[in-house]
CSV table of C-alpha atoms in Angstrom, one decimal:
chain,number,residue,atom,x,y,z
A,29,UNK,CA,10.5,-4.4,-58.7
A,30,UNK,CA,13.4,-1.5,-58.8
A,31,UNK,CA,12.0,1.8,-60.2
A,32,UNK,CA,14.7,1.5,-62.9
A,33,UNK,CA,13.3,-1.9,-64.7
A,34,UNK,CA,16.2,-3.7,-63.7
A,35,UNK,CA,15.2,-7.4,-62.7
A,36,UNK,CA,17.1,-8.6,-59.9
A,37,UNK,CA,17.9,-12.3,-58.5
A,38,UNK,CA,15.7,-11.2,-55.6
A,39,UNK,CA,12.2,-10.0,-58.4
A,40,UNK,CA,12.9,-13.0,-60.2
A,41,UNK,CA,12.8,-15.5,-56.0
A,42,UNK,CA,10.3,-13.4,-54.9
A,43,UNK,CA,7.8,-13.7,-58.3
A,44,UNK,CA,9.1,-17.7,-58.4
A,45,UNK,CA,8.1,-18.4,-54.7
A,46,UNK,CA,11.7,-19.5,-54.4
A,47,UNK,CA,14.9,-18.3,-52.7
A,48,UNK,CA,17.3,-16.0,-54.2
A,49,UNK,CA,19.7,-19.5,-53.4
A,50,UNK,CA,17.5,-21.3,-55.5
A,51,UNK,CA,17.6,-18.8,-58.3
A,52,UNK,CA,21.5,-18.7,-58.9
A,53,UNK,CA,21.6,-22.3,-58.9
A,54,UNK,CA,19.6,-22.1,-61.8
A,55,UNK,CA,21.0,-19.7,-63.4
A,56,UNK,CA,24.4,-21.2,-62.6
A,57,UNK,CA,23.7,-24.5,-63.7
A,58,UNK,CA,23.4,-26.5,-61.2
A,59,UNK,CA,21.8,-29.8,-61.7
A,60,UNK,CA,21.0,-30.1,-58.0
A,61,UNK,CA,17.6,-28.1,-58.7
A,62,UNK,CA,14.4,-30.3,-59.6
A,63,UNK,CA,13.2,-29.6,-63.1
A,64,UNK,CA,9.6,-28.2,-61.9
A,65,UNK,CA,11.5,-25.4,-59.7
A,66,UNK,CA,14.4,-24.8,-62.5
A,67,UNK,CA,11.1,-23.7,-64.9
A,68,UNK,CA,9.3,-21.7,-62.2
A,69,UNK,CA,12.6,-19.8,-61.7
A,70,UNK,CA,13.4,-20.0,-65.9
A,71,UNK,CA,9.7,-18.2,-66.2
């Protein structure tokens, strides 16, 4: 995690075990994402 407590895309993949591609879909959206990843990302 950054030293300055700012959660990034990348901390939020990395603690998921999902890609930063995966991530924004969520956050974006997009219904393309199965609803088991879409909460392990949502966390």
């Amino acid at each position: 995690m950054n030293t300055d407590d700012t959660v990034t895309i990348y901390d939020v993949a990395r603690e998921a075990g999902v890609s930063m591609a995966t991530v924004s879909r969520v956050v974006n959206g997009n219904k393309n994402v199965k609803e088991n990843t879409r909460k392990k990302s949502s966390k």
